[in-house]
PDB file of C-alpha atoms in Angstrom:
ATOM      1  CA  UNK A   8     -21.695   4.424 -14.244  1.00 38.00           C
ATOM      2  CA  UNK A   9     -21.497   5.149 -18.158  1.00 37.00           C
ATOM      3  CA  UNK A  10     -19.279   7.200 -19.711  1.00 34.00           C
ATOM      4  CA  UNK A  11     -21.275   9.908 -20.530  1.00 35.00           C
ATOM      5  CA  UNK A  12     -22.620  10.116 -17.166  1.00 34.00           C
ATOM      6  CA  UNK A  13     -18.823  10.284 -15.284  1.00 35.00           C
ATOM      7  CA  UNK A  14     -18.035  12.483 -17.825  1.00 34.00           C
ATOM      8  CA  UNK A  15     -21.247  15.141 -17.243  1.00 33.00           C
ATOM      9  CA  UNK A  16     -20.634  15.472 -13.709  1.00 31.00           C
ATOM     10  CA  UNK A  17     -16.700  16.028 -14.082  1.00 34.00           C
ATOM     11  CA  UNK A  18     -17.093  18.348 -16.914  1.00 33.00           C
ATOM     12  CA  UNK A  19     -20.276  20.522 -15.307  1.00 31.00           C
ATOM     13  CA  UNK A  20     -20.732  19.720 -11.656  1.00 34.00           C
ATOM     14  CA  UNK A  21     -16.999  19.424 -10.672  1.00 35.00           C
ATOM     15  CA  UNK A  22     -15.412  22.805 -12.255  1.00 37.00           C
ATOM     16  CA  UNK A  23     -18.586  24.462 -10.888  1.00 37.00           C
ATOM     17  CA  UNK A  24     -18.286  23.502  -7.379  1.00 38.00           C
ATOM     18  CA  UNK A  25     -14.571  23.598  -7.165  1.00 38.00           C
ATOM     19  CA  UNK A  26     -14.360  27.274  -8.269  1.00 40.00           C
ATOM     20  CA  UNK A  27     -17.554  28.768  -6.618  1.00 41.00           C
ATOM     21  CA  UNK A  28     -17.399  26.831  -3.366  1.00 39.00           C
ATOM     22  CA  UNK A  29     -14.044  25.832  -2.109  1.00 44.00           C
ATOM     23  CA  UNK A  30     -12.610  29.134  -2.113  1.00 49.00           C
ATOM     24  CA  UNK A  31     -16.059  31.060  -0.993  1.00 51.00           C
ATOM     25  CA  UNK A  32     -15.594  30.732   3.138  1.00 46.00           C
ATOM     26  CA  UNK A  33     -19.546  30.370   3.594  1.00 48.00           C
ATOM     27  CA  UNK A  34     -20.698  29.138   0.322  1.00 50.00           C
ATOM     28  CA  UNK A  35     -23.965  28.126   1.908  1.00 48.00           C
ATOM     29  CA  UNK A  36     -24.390  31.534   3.128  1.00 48.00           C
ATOM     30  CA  UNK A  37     -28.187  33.527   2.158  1.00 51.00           C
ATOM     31  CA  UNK A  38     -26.738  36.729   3.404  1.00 56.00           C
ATOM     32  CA  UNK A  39     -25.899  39.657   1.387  1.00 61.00           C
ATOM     33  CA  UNK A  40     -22.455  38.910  -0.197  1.00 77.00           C
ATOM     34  CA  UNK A  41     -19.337  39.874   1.531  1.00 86.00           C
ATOM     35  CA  UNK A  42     -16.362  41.477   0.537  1.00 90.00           C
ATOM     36  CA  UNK A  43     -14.614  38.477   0.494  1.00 90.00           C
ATOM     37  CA  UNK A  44     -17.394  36.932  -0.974  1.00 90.00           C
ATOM     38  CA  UNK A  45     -17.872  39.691  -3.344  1.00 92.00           C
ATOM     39  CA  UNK A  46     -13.290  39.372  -4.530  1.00 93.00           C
ATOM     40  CA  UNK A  47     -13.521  35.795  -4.479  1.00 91.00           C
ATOM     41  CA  UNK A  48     -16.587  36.167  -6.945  1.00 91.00           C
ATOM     42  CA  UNK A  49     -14.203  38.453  -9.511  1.00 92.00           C
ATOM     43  CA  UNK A  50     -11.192  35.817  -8.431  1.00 92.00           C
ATOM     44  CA  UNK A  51     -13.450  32.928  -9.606  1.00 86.00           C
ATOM     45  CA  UNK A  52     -14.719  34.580 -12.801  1.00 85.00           C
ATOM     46  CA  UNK A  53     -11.104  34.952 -14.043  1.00 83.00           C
ATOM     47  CA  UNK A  54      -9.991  31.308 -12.941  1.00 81.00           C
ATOM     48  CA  UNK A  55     -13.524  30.197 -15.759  1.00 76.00           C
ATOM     49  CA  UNK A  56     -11.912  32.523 -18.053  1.00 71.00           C
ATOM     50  CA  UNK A  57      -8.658  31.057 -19.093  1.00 67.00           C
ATOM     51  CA  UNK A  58      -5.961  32.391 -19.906  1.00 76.00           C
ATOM     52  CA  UNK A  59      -1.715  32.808 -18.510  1.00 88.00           C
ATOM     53  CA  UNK A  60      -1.393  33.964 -14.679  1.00 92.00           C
ATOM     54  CA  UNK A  61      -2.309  37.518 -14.554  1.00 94.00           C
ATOM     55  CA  UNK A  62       0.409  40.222 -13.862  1.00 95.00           C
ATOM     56  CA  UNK A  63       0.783  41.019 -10.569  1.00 94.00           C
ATOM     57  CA  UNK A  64       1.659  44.827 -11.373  1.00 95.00           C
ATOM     58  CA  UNK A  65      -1.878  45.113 -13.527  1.00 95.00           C
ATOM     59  CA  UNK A  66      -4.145  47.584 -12.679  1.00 96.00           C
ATOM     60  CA  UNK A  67      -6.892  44.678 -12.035  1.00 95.00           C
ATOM     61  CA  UNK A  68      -4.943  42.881  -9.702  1.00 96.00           C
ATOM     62  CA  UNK A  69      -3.812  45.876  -7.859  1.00 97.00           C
ATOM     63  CA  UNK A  70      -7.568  46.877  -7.300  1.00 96.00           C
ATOM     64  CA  UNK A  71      -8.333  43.648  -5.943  1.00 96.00           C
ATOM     65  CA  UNK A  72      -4.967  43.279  -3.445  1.00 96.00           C
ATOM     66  CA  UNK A  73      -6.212  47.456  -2.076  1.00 96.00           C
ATOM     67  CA  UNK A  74      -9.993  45.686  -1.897  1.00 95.00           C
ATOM     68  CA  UNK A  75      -8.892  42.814  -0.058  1.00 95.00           C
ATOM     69  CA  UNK A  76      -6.991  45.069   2.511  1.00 92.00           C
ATOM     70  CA  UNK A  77     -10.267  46.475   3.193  1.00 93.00           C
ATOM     71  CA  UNK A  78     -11.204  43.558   4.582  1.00 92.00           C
ATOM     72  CA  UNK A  79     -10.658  44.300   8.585  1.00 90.00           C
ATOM     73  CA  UNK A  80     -12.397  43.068  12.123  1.00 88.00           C
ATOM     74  CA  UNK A  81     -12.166  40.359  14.406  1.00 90.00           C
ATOM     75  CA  UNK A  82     -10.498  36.950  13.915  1.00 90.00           C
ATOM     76  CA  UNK A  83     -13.318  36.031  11.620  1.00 91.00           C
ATOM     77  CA  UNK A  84     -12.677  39.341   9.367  1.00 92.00           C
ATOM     78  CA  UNK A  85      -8.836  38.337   9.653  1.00 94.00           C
ATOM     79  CA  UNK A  86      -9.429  34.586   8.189  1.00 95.00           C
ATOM     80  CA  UNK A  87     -11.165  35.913   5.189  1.00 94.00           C
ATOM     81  CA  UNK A  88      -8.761  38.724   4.484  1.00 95.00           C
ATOM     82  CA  UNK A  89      -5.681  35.792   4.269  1.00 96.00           C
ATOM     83  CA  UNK A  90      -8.026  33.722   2.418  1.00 96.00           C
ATOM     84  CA  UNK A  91      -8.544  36.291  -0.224  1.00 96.00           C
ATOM     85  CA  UNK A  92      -5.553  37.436  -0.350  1.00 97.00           C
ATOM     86  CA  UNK A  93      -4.357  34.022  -1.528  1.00 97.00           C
ATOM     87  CA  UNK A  94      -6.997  33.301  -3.705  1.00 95.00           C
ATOM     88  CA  UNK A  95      -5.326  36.753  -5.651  1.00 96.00           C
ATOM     89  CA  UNK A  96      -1.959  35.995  -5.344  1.00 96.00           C
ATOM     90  CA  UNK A  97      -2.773  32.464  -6.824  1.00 94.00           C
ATOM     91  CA  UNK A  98      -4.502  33.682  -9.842  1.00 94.00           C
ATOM     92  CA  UNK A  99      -0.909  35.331 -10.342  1.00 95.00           C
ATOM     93  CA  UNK A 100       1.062  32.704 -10.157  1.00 93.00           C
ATOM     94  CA  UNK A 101       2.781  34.215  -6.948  1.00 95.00           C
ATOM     95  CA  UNK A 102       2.974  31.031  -4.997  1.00 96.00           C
ATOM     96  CA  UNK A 103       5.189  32.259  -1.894  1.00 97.00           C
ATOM     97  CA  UNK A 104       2.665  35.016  -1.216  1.00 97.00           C
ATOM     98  CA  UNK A 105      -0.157  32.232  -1.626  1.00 97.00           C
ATOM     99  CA  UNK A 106       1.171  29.677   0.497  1.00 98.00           C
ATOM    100  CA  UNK A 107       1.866  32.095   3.099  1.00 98.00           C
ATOM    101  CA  UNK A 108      -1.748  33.889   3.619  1.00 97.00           C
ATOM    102  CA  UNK A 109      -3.231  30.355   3.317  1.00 97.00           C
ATOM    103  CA  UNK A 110      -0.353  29.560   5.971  1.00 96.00           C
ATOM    104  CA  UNK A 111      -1.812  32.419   8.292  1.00 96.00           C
ATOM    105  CA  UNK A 112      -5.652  31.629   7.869  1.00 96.00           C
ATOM    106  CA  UNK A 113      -5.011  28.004   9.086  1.00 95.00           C
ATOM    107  CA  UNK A 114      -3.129  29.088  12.050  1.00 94.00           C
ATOM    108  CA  UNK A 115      -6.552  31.266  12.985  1.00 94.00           C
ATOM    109  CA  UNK A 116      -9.384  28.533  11.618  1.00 91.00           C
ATOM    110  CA  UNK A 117     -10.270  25.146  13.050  1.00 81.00           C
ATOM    111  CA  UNK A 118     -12.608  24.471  10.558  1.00 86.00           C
ATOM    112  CA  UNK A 119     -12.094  22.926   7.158  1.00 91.00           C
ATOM    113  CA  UNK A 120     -12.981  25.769   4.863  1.00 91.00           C
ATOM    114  CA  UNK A 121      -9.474  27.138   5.408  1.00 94.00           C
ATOM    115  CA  UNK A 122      -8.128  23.340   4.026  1.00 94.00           C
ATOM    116  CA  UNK A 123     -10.852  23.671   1.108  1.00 94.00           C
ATOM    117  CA  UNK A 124      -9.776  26.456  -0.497  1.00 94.00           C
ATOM    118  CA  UNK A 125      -5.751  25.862  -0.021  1.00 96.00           C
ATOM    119  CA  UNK A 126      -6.786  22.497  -1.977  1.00 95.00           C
ATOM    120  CA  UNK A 127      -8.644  24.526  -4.483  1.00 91.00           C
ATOM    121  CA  UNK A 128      -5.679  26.790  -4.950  1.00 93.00           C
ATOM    122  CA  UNK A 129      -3.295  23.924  -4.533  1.00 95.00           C
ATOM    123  CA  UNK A 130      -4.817  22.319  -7.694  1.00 91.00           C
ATOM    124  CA  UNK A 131      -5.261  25.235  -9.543  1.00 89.00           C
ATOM    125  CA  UNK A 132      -1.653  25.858  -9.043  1.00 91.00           C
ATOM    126  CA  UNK A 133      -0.774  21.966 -10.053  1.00 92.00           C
ATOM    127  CA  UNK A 134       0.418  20.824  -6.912  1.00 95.00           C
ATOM    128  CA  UNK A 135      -1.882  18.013  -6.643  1.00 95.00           C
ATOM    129  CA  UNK A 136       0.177  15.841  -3.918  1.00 97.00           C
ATOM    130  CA  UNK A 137       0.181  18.220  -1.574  1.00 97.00           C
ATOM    131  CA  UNK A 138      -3.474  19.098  -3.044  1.00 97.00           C
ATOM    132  CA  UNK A 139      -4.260  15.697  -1.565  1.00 97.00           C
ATOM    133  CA  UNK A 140      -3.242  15.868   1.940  1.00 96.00           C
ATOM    134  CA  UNK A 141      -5.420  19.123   1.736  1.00 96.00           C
ATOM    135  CA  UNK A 142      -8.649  17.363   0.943  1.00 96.00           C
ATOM    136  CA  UNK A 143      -7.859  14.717   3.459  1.00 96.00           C
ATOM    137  CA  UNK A 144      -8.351  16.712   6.016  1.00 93.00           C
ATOM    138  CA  UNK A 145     -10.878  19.079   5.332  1.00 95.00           C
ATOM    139  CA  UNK A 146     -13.801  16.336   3.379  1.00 95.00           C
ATOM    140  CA  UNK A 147     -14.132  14.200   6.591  1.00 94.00           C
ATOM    141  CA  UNK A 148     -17.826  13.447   6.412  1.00 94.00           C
ATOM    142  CA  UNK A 149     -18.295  14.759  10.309  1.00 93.00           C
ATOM    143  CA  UNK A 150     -16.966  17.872   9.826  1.00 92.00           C
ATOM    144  CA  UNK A 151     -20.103  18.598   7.281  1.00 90.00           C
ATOM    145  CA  UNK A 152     -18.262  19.912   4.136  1.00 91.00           C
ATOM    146  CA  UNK A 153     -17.812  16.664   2.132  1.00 92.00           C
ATOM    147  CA  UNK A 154     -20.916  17.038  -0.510  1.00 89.00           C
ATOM    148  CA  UNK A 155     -19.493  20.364  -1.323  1.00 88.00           C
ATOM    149  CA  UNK A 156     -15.870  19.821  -1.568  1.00 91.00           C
ATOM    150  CA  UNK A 157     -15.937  16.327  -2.947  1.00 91.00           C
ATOM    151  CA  UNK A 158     -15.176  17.785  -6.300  1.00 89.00           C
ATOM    152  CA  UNK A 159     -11.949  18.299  -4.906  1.00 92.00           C
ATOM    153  CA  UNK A 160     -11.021  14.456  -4.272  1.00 93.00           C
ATOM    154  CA  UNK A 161     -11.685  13.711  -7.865  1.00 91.00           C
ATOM    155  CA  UNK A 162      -9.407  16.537  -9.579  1.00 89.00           C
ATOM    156  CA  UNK A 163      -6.532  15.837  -6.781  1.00 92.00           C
ATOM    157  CA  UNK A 164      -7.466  11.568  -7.568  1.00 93.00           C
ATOM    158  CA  UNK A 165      -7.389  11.677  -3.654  1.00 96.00           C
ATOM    159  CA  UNK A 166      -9.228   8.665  -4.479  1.00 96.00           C
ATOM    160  CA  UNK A 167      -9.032   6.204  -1.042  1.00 97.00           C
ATOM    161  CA  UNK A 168     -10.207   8.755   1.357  1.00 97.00           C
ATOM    162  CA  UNK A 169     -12.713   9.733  -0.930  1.00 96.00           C
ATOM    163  CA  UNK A 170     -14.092   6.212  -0.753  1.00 96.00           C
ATOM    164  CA  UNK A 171     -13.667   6.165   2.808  1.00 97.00           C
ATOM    165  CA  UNK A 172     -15.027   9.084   3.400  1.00 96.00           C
ATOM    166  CA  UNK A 173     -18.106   8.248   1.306  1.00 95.00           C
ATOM    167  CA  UNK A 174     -18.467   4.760   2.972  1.00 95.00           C
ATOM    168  CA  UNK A 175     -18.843   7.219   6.547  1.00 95.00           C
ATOM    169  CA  UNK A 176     -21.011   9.173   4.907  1.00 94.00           C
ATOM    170  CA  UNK A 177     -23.391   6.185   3.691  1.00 93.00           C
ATOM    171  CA  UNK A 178     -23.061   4.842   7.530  1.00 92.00           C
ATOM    172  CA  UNK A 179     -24.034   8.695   8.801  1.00 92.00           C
ATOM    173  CA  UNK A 180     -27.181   8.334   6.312  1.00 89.00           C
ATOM    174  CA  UNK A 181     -26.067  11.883   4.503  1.00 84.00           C
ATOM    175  CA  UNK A 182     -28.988  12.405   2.144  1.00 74.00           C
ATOM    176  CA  UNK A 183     -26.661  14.432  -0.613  1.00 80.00           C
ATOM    177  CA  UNK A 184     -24.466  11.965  -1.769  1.00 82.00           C
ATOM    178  CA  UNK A 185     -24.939  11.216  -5.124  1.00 79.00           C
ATOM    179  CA  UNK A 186     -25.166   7.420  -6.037  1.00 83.00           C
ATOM    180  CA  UNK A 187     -23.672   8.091  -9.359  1.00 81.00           C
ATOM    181  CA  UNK A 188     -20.465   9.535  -7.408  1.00 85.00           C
ATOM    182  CA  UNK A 189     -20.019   7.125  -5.190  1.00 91.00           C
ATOM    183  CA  UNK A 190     -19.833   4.614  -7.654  1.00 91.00           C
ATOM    184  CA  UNK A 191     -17.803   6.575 -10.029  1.00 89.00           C
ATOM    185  CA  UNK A 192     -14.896   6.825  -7.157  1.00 92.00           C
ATOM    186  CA  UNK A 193     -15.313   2.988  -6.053  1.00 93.00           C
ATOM    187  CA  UNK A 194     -14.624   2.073 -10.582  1.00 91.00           C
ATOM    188  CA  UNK A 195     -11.966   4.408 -10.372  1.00 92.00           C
ATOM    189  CA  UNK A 196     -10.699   2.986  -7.217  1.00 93.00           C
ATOM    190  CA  UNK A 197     -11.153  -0.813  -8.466  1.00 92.00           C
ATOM    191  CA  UNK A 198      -9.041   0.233 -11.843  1.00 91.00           C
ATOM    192  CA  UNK A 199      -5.892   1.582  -9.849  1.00 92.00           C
ATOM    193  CA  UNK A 200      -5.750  -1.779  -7.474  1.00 91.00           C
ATOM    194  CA  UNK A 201      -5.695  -3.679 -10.607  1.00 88.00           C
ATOM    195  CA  UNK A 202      -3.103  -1.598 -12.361  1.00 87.00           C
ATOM    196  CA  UNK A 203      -1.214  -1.636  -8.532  1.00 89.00           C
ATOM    197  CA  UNK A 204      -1.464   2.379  -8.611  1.00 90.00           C
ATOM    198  CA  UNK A 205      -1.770   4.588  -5.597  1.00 93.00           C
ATOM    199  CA  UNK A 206      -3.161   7.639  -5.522  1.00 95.00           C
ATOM    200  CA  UNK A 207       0.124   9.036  -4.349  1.00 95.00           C
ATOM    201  CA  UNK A 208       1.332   7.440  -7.929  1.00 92.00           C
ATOM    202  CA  UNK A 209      -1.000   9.674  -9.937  1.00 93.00           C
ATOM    203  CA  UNK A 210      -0.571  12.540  -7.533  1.00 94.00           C
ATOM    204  CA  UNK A 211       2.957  12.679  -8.942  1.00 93.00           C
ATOM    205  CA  UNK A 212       1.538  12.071 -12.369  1.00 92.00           C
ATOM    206  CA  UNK A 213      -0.246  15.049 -12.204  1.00 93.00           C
ATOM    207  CA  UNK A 214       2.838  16.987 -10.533  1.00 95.00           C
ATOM    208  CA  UNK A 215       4.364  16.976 -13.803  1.00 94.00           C
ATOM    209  CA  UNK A 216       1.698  18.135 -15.520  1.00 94.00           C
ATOM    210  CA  UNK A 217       1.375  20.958 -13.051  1.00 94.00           C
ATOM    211  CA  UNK A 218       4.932  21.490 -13.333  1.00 95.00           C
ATOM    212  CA  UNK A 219       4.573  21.479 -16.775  1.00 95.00           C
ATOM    213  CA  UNK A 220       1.652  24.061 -16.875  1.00 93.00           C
ATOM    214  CA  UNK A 221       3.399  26.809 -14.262  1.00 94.00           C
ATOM    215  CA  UNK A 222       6.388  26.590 -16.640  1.00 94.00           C
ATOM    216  CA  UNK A 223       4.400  28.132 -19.127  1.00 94.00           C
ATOM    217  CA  UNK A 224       2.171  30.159 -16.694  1.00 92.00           C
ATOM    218  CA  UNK A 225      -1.088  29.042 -17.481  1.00 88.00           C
ATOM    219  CA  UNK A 226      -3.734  28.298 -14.749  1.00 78.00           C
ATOM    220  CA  UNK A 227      -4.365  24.738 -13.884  1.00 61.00           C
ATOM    221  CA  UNK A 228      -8.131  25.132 -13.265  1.00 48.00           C
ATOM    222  CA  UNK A 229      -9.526  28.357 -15.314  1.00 40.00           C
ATOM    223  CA  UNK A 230      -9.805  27.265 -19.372  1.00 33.00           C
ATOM    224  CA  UNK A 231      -8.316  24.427 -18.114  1.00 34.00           C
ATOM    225  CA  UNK A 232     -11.076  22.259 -17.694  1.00 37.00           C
ATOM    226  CA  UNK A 233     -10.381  18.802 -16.581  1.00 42.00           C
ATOM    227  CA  UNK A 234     -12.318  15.356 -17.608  1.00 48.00           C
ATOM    228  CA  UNK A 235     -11.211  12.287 -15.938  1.00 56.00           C
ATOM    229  CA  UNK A 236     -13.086   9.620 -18.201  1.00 64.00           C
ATOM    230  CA  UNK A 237     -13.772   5.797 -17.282  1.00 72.00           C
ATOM    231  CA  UNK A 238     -13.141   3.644 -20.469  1.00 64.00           C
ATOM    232  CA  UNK A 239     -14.626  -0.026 -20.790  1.00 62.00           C
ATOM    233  CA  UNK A 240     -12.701  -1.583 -23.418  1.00 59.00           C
ATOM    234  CA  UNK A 241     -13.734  -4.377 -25.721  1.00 58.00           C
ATOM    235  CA  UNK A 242     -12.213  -6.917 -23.976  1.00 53.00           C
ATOM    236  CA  UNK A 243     -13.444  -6.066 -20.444  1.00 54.00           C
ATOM    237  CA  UNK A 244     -10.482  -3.874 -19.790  1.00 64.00           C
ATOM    238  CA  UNK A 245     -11.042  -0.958 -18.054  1.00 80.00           C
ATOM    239  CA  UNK A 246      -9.108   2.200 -17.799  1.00 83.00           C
ATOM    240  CA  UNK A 247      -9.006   6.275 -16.609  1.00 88.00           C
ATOM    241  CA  UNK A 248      -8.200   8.555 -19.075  1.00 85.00           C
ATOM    242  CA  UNK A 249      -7.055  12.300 -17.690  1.00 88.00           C
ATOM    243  CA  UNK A 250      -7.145  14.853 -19.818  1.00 86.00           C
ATOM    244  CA  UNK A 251      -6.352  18.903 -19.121  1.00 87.00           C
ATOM    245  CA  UNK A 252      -7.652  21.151 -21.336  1.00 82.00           C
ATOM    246  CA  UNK A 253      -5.511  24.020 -22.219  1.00 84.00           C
ATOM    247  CA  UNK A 254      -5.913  27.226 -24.091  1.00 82.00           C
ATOM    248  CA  UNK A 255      -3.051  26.279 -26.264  1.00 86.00           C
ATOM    249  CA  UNK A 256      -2.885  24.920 -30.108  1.00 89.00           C
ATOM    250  CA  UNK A 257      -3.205  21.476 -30.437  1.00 90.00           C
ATOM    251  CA  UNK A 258       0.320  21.395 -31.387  1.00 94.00           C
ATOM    252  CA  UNK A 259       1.225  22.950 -28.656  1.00 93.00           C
ATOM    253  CA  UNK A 260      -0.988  20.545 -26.531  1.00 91.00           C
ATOM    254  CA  UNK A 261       0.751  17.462 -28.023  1.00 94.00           C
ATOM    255  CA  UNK A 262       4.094  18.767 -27.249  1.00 96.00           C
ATOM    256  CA  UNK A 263       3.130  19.192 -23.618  1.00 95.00           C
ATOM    257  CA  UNK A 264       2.071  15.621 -23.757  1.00 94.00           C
ATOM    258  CA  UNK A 265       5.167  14.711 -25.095  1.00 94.00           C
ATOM    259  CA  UNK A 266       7.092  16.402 -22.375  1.00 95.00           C
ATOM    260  CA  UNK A 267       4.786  15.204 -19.756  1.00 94.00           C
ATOM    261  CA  UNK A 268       5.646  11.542 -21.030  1.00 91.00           C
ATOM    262  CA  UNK A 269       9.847  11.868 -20.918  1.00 91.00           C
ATOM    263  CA  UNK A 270       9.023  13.724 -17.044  1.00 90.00           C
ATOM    264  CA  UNK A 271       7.269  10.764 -16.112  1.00 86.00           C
ATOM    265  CA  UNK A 272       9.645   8.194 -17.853  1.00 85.00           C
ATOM    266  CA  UNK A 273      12.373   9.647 -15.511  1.00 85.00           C
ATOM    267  CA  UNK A 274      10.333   9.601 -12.508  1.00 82.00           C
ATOM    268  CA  UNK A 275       9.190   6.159 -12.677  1.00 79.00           C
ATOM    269  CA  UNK A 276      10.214   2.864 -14.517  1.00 75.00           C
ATOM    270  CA  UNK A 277       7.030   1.910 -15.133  1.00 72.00           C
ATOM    271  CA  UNK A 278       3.887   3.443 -16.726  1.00 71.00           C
ATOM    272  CA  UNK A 279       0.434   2.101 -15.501  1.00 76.00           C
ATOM    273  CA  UNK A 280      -1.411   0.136 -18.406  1.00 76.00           C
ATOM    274  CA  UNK A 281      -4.529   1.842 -17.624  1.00 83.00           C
ATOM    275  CA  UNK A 282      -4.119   5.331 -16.463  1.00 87.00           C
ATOM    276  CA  UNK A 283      -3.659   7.651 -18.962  1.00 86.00           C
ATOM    277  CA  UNK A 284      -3.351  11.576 -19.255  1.00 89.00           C
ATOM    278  CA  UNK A 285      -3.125  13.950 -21.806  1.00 89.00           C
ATOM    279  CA  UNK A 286      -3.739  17.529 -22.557  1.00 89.00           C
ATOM    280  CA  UNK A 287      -5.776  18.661 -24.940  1.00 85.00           C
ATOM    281  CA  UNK A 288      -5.450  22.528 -25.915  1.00 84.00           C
ATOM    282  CA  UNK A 289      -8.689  24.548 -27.191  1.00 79.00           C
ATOM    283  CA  UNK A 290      -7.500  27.005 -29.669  1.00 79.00           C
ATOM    284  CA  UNK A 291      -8.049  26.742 -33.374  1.00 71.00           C
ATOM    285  CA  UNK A 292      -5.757  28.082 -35.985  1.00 63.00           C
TER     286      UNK A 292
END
C-alpha cells in the first residue's frame, strides 16, 4: 500500500465511519431517523467540530440530556436511551456518567453495537487500552459488524485481532473488505514484530497521549483528526508514524509532544525505533 493511499483512507474513510457509525445503534438502518439517531447525529456533528469538552451546565448540552430522557419503551428503547446518554456525557468530558450508561446498555444488549460505540467513546476519550478490548469483542467477523467498525481497530492499533479477524473474514468470503485495508493492517502488523512491539505497547503509548489530551480537555476524536502513516525509508526501513491533530498552536502542539515523550520515558525503558507519534495542532497565529 503507498503512502498516500494508507493515508486517504485514515484521514477520510476512518474519522467518517468512526463518528457516524459506531455510535449510531442501526447505522444501516433506511428508516426515518430516530431520536437516538436524530441526538447522536447533533453528538457527532460536535465531535467533527473540534474544540475543549463542552460544559455540562450549557444550555446545548442540557437540551440534549432532557431529549435523550425522552427516549422511553421497551428494552430496545432502554438500550438506546443509555447509549445516548453516554455518547453526551462523553462529549463533556464526564467520564463516570459515560462509563456507567455504556455500563447499563451492555448489561441489556447481546449484540456488538453496544461494544462499538463504548470503543468509539473509549477512543474519543483517549483510553485506547481499554478501547482495545472493546473492539475485540464487538469486530468478530460472525457477528456481521466488522466492515463497519474496522475503523475502530486502526485508531485503537488493536492491530492482531484486526488481522485475525480479517483473515476470518477472507475465509467467510465477505465481499466488503477492502484489499487496500487488509494489507495496510498486515504492513503495520509486520513493522511492530520487527520492532518487538505489541499492540498492548502502543495502546499505552497512546494512553499518554489521551492522558495528555483530557488534561487539557480537548476531545480525542472531534478536530482531532488522526493519521497513522506507513513510512518506507531509504534504506528499506520501514516505520508508523502517529500523529493527533489538535486545535492547539503549534507551539503548543510541540510541547504536548514533549510531554508525551518524558510520560513515555518513565513508562518504559525503551522507545521502539520505528513507531513514532506526535501531535500536530491546527491553529495559526
Amino acid at each position: 500500500m503507498s503512502l498516500k493511499s494508507l493515508a486517504e483512507y485514515v484521514s477520510l474513510r476512518l474519522l467518517a465511519a468512526m463518528v457516524n457509525r459506531v455510535q449510531d445503534p442501526h447505522p444501516m438502518s433506511t428508516q426515518p431517523k430516530t431520536l437516538c439517531s436524530q441526538i447522536l447525529s447533533q453528538v457527532n456533528a460536535r465531535v467533527k467540530a473540534g474544540g475543549p469538552y463542552l460544559d455540562s451546565t450549557s444550555f446545548e448540552v442540557r437540551r440534549l440530556l432532557c431529549e435523550a430522557e425522552k427516549i422511553t419503551g421497551d428494552a430496545y428503547q432502554a438500550i438506546e436511551r443509555f447509549i445516548t446518554l453516554g455518547a453526551i456525557h462523553q462529549i463533556c468530558g464526564n467520564e463516570a456518567e459515560m462509563r456507567h450508561n455504556f455500563s447499563c446498555a451492555a448489561k441489556l444488549d447481546r449484540s456488538p453495537r453496544t461494544a462499538a460505540a463504548y470503543c468509539g467513546a473509549l477512543i474519543n476519550m483517549g483510553y485506547i487500552s481499554e478501547a482495545q478490548k472493546e473492539f475485540a469483542r464487538a469486530a468478530r467477523p460472525e457477528l456481521g459488524w466488522l466492515t463497519c467498525i474496522d475503523s475502530l481497530g486502526f485508531f485503537s492499533m488493536a492491530i492482531t485481532p484486526l488481522n485475525d479477524f480479517y483473515a476470518a473474514a477472507q475465509t467467510m468470503k465477505i465481499a466488503e473488505l477492502s484489499a487496500k485495508h487488509v494489507e495496510g493492517a498486515k504492513r503495520i502488523q509486520k513493522i511492530f514484530q520487527e520492532a518487538d512491539v505489541t499492540d498492548e505497547i502502543v495502546g499505552q503509548m497512546l494512553d499518554d497521549a489521551g492522558e495528555i489530551l483530557r488534561d487539557r480537555r480537548l476531545m480525542c476524536c472531534e478536530h482531532v483528526e488522526k493519521n497513522q502513516y506507513i513510512y518506507d525509508g531509504p534504506y528499506d526501513e520501514h516505520f508508523v508514524s502517529i500523529r493527533w491533530r489538535v486545535p492547539v498552536s503549534a507551539d503548543e502542539a510541540s510541547d504536548m509532544s514533549f510531554e508525551f515523550v518524558n510520560r513515555f520515558i518513565e513508562r518504559f525503558e525503551k522507545i521502539p525505533a520505528n513507531i513514532g507519534f506526535s501531535f500536530t495542532g491546527t491553529q495559526r497565529r
